[in-house]
Amino acid sequence: MGRIVVISTGGTIASRWQGSGFAADADGAEVMATAPLPEGVSVEVVDLFSVNSPRLTTAHQLTLLRTVHEVLADPGVDGVVVTHGTDTLEESAFLVDLHHHDERSVVFTGSQRPMGAADGDGPGNLYDALLTASKTRGLGVLITFAGRVHAARGTVKAQAVALDAFADPSKELLGKVGFGKVTVLRTPVRPEPLPLPAMPEDPEGPPRVDVVVHHVSGDAVLLNAAVAAGARGIVLVGTGAGNATPEVVDAVKAAVADGVLVALTTRVAAGPVTEIYTHGGAVDLVAAGAVPTGTLRAPQARVAVLAALLSEGDAQERVQVLRRVLASGGSVLVAA
């Protein structure tokens, strides 16, 4: 029998009508009561918090990370499922994946329709997540949604309201769930897991990491404002393959000189950041000290920067941690 621990954090899967809109309201036991259990699976519930996921903070995510590790310290647990709001699920899942060193699966899921909806997708997604957690090993942290299994790394919310909400625009599907079976199509290549970070002792909380998007007529004002506001990390979202302007390059160079960790991603949905262009392009931004994020987009790039900042060591060692975190993301195809 598979013993699965479900960590409940809120989100649409736990949401009820509040008079003017939906909000997380139900506890984990109520969420679990909506879904059938796969044969041979038993469930224990941990109610961690119940919030709409746009309201999550880094402190919430670090608490979730530590809770997953505490649950897996019990060798009798066969896997973990995390119920989570879809808006920031990709960020929490990636943070847990960066620190996940266990063969047992941690599977994130949620829903696009609220609890109790006649056409709700929560019960089916939860069933699939429980099945995936009980049947898979050695794949890291997963996202199970709408009959599909995704690796945490690289997966984004690709649909705002459609039921098939998640995808990795740059990679092939990891697996599928159907007819009581989990079919794994590839094995993700993951970097060496990071040690579990200590909870920040700074009274101001975890380090601030901001995201700045480049666009036509974009300048360095917002990037400089982020530094002035105390950001210790910045994700620059460039155009194309990761491009901006000479003015932004100068701002990146100054920020890096001040010890700010800068990562470079792109606002394009798929494909890697690539050093092709100068005159403010990725060639110059990387030369100025920005670390290219490959195919990771802004939300997960921000998590990578945060994880590097939470690691031990000086500024240069944290740059190396960030590079190690980003230097992966391939896959090994598995015969279906």
XYZ file of C-alpha atoms in Angstrom:
336
model
C 0.000 0.000 0.000
C 1.302 3.464 -0.873
C 1.344 5.938 1.992
C 1.069 9.451 0.546
C 1.166 12.686 2.535
C -0.899 15.521 1.054
C 0.276 19.021 1.978
C -2.577 21.488 1.527
C -1.736 25.137 0.780
C -5.005 26.523 -0.636
C -5.604 27.719 -4.188
C -8.595 27.206 -6.480
C -8.815 23.525 -5.573
C -9.726 24.695 -2.046
C -11.764 27.748 -3.093
C -15.375 28.661 -2.425
C -17.557 31.600 -3.463
C -17.005 34.600 -1.188
C -19.785 36.875 -2.425
C -17.814 38.705 -5.101
C -15.354 36.044 -6.242
C -13.653 32.833 -5.229
C -10.959 32.447 -2.581
C -9.193 29.620 -0.760
C -11.396 28.509 2.105
C -11.428 24.711 2.554
C -8.931 22.705 4.559
C -7.013 19.711 3.275
C -9.462 17.121 4.604
C -12.313 18.791 2.727
C -10.249 18.897 -0.462
C -9.336 15.219 -0.095
C -12.986 14.290 0.434
C -13.750 15.402 -3.138
C -11.430 12.872 -4.785
C -11.395 9.068 -4.993
C -8.235 7.312 -3.851
C -6.219 5.126 -6.210
C -6.325 1.477 -5.246
C -3.827 0.645 -2.512
C -3.122 4.271 -1.593
C -3.641 5.698 1.889
C -3.486 9.421 2.595
C -2.469 11.649 5.473
C -3.126 15.393 5.290
C -0.968 18.278 6.487
C -2.774 21.629 6.541
C 0.071 24.055 6.004
C -1.852 27.176 4.990
C -4.880 28.148 2.909
C -4.308 31.154 0.659
C -4.803 32.172 -2.949
C -1.398 31.545 -4.507
C -0.830 35.157 -5.733
C -0.635 36.034 -2.013
C 2.195 33.598 -1.309
C 5.451 35.030 -0.017
C 8.977 33.668 -0.058
C 8.481 32.883 3.630
C 5.476 30.706 2.729
C 7.535 28.885 0.114
C 10.446 28.268 2.462
C 8.016 26.884 5.030
C 6.617 24.560 2.360
C 10.131 23.481 1.378
C 11.046 22.595 4.944
C 7.740 20.806 5.478
C 8.356 18.573 2.454
C 11.771 17.662 3.851
C 10.294 16.955 7.285
C 7.617 14.686 5.785
C 10.169 12.748 3.741
C 12.322 12.230 6.845
C 9.828 9.441 7.633
C 10.981 6.380 5.635
C 7.454 5.001 5.772
C 6.161 7.761 3.490
C 6.000 6.683 -0.172
C 5.460 10.100 -1.727
C 4.147 13.627 -1.288
C 1.385 15.552 -3.030
C 1.119 19.329 -2.676
C -2.196 20.992 -3.492
C -1.440 24.541 -4.612
C -2.930 27.501 -6.432
C -2.044 27.512 -10.117
C -0.909 31.147 -10.356
C 2.429 30.565 -8.628
C 2.563 26.761 -8.591
C 5.472 26.736 -11.063
C 7.569 28.816 -8.650
C 6.951 26.720 -5.535
C 7.439 23.456 -7.423
C 10.769 24.608 -8.857
C 12.031 25.815 -5.474
C 11.273 22.418 -3.939
C 12.853 20.666 -6.932
C 16.113 22.602 -6.566
C 16.498 21.177 -3.043
C 14.953 17.739 -3.611
C 17.471 14.938 -2.992
C 15.076 12.018 -2.476
C 14.060 9.276 -4.911
C 10.462 9.597 -3.777
C 8.272 11.897 -5.842
C 6.821 15.225 -4.762
C 3.857 15.995 -7.013
C 2.179 19.395 -7.239
C -1.385 19.748 -8.454
C -4.375 22.057 -8.219
C -7.357 23.033 -10.302
C -8.668 25.682 -12.649
C -12.236 25.411 -11.371
C -13.317 25.899 -7.770
C -14.211 23.280 -5.244
C -17.693 21.851 -5.741
C -18.089 22.947 -9.368
C -20.176 20.463 -11.322
C -17.504 20.354 -14.037
C -14.607 20.757 -11.632
C -11.173 19.410 -12.480
C -9.814 19.252 -8.928
C -10.888 15.690 -8.039
C -9.407 14.203 -11.219
C -6.164 16.147 -10.877
C -5.815 15.081 -7.242
C -6.438 11.416 -8.107
C -3.790 11.607 -10.850
C -1.313 13.295 -8.512
C -1.782 10.607 -5.848
C -1.289 7.909 -8.459
C 1.830 9.629 -9.799
C 3.299 10.049 -6.312
C 2.756 6.370 -5.563
C 4.023 5.010 -8.896
C 7.085 7.102 -9.836
C 10.610 7.379 -8.494
C 13.732 9.320 -9.337
C 12.083 12.061 -11.402
C 12.399 14.950 -8.956
C 9.465 17.248 -8.340
C 6.556 16.866 -10.747
C 3.423 18.736 -11.750
C 0.409 16.575 -12.592
C -2.454 18.357 -14.282
C -5.166 17.466 -16.828
C -3.821 13.955 -17.360
C -0.293 15.139 -18.049
C 2.886 14.852 -15.982
C 5.433 17.666 -16.205
C 8.885 18.149 -14.734
C 8.898 21.083 -12.335
C 11.844 22.673 -14.119
C 10.757 24.672 -17.151
C 7.025 24.129 -16.713
C 4.884 27.269 -16.708
C 1.219 28.107 -16.507
C 0.507 28.380 -20.219
C -3.285 28.836 -20.092
C -5.017 31.378 -17.870
C -8.331 29.544 -17.484
C -8.279 26.416 -19.703
C -8.129 23.083 -17.879
C -4.872 21.951 -19.521
C -3.079 24.783 -17.787
C 0.588 23.755 -17.702
C 3.266 23.100 -20.296
C 6.983 23.395 -20.936
C 7.095 25.353 -24.218
C 10.712 24.316 -24.836
C 10.541 20.582 -24.081
C 8.580 17.463 -24.840
C 6.002 16.092 -22.415
C 7.381 14.140 -19.447
C 4.517 11.708 -18.996
C 0.808 10.913 -19.063
C -1.764 9.557 -16.634
C -4.706 7.450 -17.756
C -6.573 4.203 -17.102
C -4.941 3.880 -13.705
C -1.412 4.013 -15.126
C 1.411 6.547 -15.234
C 3.465 6.464 -18.434
C 6.852 8.186 -18.254
C 8.165 9.374 -21.624
C 11.473 10.905 -20.572
C 13.706 11.351 -17.543
C 14.590 14.949 -16.715
C 18.257 15.810 -16.201
C 18.545 17.753 -12.962
C 21.475 19.561 -11.340
C 22.896 18.346 -8.050
C 20.315 19.280 -5.374
C 21.116 22.266 -3.196
C 21.344 21.901 0.579
C 18.243 22.915 2.495
C 18.631 26.641 3.211
C 18.391 28.049 6.692
C 15.406 30.266 7.388
C 16.672 33.850 6.888
C 17.585 35.581 10.138
C 17.371 39.056 8.611
C 14.473 40.893 10.346
C 13.462 42.222 6.922
C 12.914 38.662 5.719
C 14.310 36.730 2.761
C 16.395 38.557 0.146
C 14.456 40.706 -2.302
C 14.526 39.525 -5.922
C 12.786 41.689 -8.531
C 11.790 41.132 -12.159
C 12.288 43.890 -14.773
C 10.865 43.543 -18.298
C 12.405 45.241 -21.331
C 10.221 46.675 -24.089
C 10.208 49.321 -26.824
C 11.449 52.610 -25.318
C 12.532 50.668 -22.245
C 15.272 52.251 -20.157
C 17.164 51.490 -16.953
C 14.811 53.351 -14.593
C 13.029 50.306 -13.166
C 16.201 48.238 -12.901
C 17.934 51.050 -11.014
C 14.828 51.497 -8.843
C 14.950 47.818 -7.903
C 18.566 48.183 -6.793
C 17.677 51.332 -4.843
C 14.808 49.457 -3.166
C 17.271 46.888 -1.826
C 17.011 44.099 -4.368
C 19.839 41.594 -3.966
C 18.789 39.807 -7.109
C 17.226 40.941 -10.390
C 15.805 38.987 -13.300
C 16.028 40.989 -16.512
C 13.426 39.849 -19.050
C 14.878 40.745 -22.415
C 13.372 40.739 -25.866
C 14.123 38.052 -28.444
C 16.942 35.784 -27.351
C 17.675 38.045 -24.361
C 18.336 41.583 -25.570
C 17.994 45.135 -24.263
C 19.871 48.424 -24.802
C 23.334 49.853 -24.016
C 21.774 51.877 -21.176
C 20.424 48.702 -19.590
C 23.819 47.044 -20.051
C 25.422 49.878 -18.074
C 22.826 49.484 -15.313
C 23.441 45.728 -15.151
C 27.190 46.298 -14.909
C 26.716 48.778 -12.050
C 24.306 46.461 -10.223
C 26.685 43.497 -10.492
C 29.512 45.685 -9.208
C 27.322 46.419 -6.150
C 26.938 42.690 -5.479
C 23.498 42.258 -7.034
C 22.931 38.875 -8.673
C 21.466 39.464 -12.159
C 19.915 36.769 -14.350
C 18.918 37.230 -17.993
C 15.818 35.581 -19.490
C 13.478 36.440 -22.341
C 9.849 37.376 -22.735
C 9.546 34.942 -25.694
C 7.570 31.815 -24.793
C 10.023 29.149 -25.994
C 13.707 28.720 -26.770
C 16.930 29.585 -24.928
C 18.621 32.854 -24.105
C 21.403 33.081 -26.690
C 24.343 35.442 -27.123
C 23.793 36.674 -30.688
C 23.485 40.472 -30.649
C 25.616 43.314 -29.359
C 24.653 47.034 -29.009
C 22.786 46.139 -25.815
C 22.017 42.550 -26.722
C 22.731 39.344 -24.803
C 26.408 39.452 -25.837
C 26.851 42.699 -23.910
C 24.520 41.834 -21.038
C 26.378 38.609 -20.294
C 29.712 40.444 -20.553
C 28.329 42.915 -17.997
C 27.725 40.073 -15.541
C 24.173 38.878 -16.219
C 23.801 35.100 -16.017
C 21.740 33.624 -18.896
C 18.920 31.328 -17.764
C 18.662 29.005 -20.766
C 14.989 28.116 -21.241
C 13.847 29.148 -17.754
C 11.398 32.023 -17.836
C 11.095 34.879 -15.366
C 9.192 33.256 -12.460
C 11.507 30.238 -12.238
C 14.584 32.318 -13.037
C 13.660 34.423 -10.015
C 13.462 31.257 -7.893
C 16.914 30.211 -9.143
C 18.348 33.587 -8.129
C 16.628 33.364 -4.740
C 18.038 29.878 -4.125
C 21.530 31.100 -4.983
C 21.181 34.060 -2.618
C 20.043 31.730 0.185
C 23.087 29.505 -0.285
C 26.163 29.919 1.865
C 29.214 31.718 0.556
C 30.276 35.093 -0.777
C 28.939 36.924 -3.820
C 31.159 35.091 -6.304
C 30.285 31.692 -4.848
C 26.602 32.538 -5.206
C 27.144 33.358 -8.872
C 28.651 29.900 -9.269
C 25.675 28.333 -7.479
C 23.341 30.138 -9.873
C 25.321 28.907 -12.867
C 25.173 25.320 -11.579
C 21.431 25.595 -10.989
C 20.917 26.859 -14.526
C 23.349 24.489 -16.260
C 20.946 21.633 -16.789
C 17.460 21.038 -18.010
C 17.968 18.382 -20.697
C 16.175 15.061 -20.765
C 16.664 11.429 -21.564
C 13.942 9.900 -23.704
C 12.369 6.713 -22.414
C 10.745 4.131 -24.659
C 6.990 4.373 -24.262
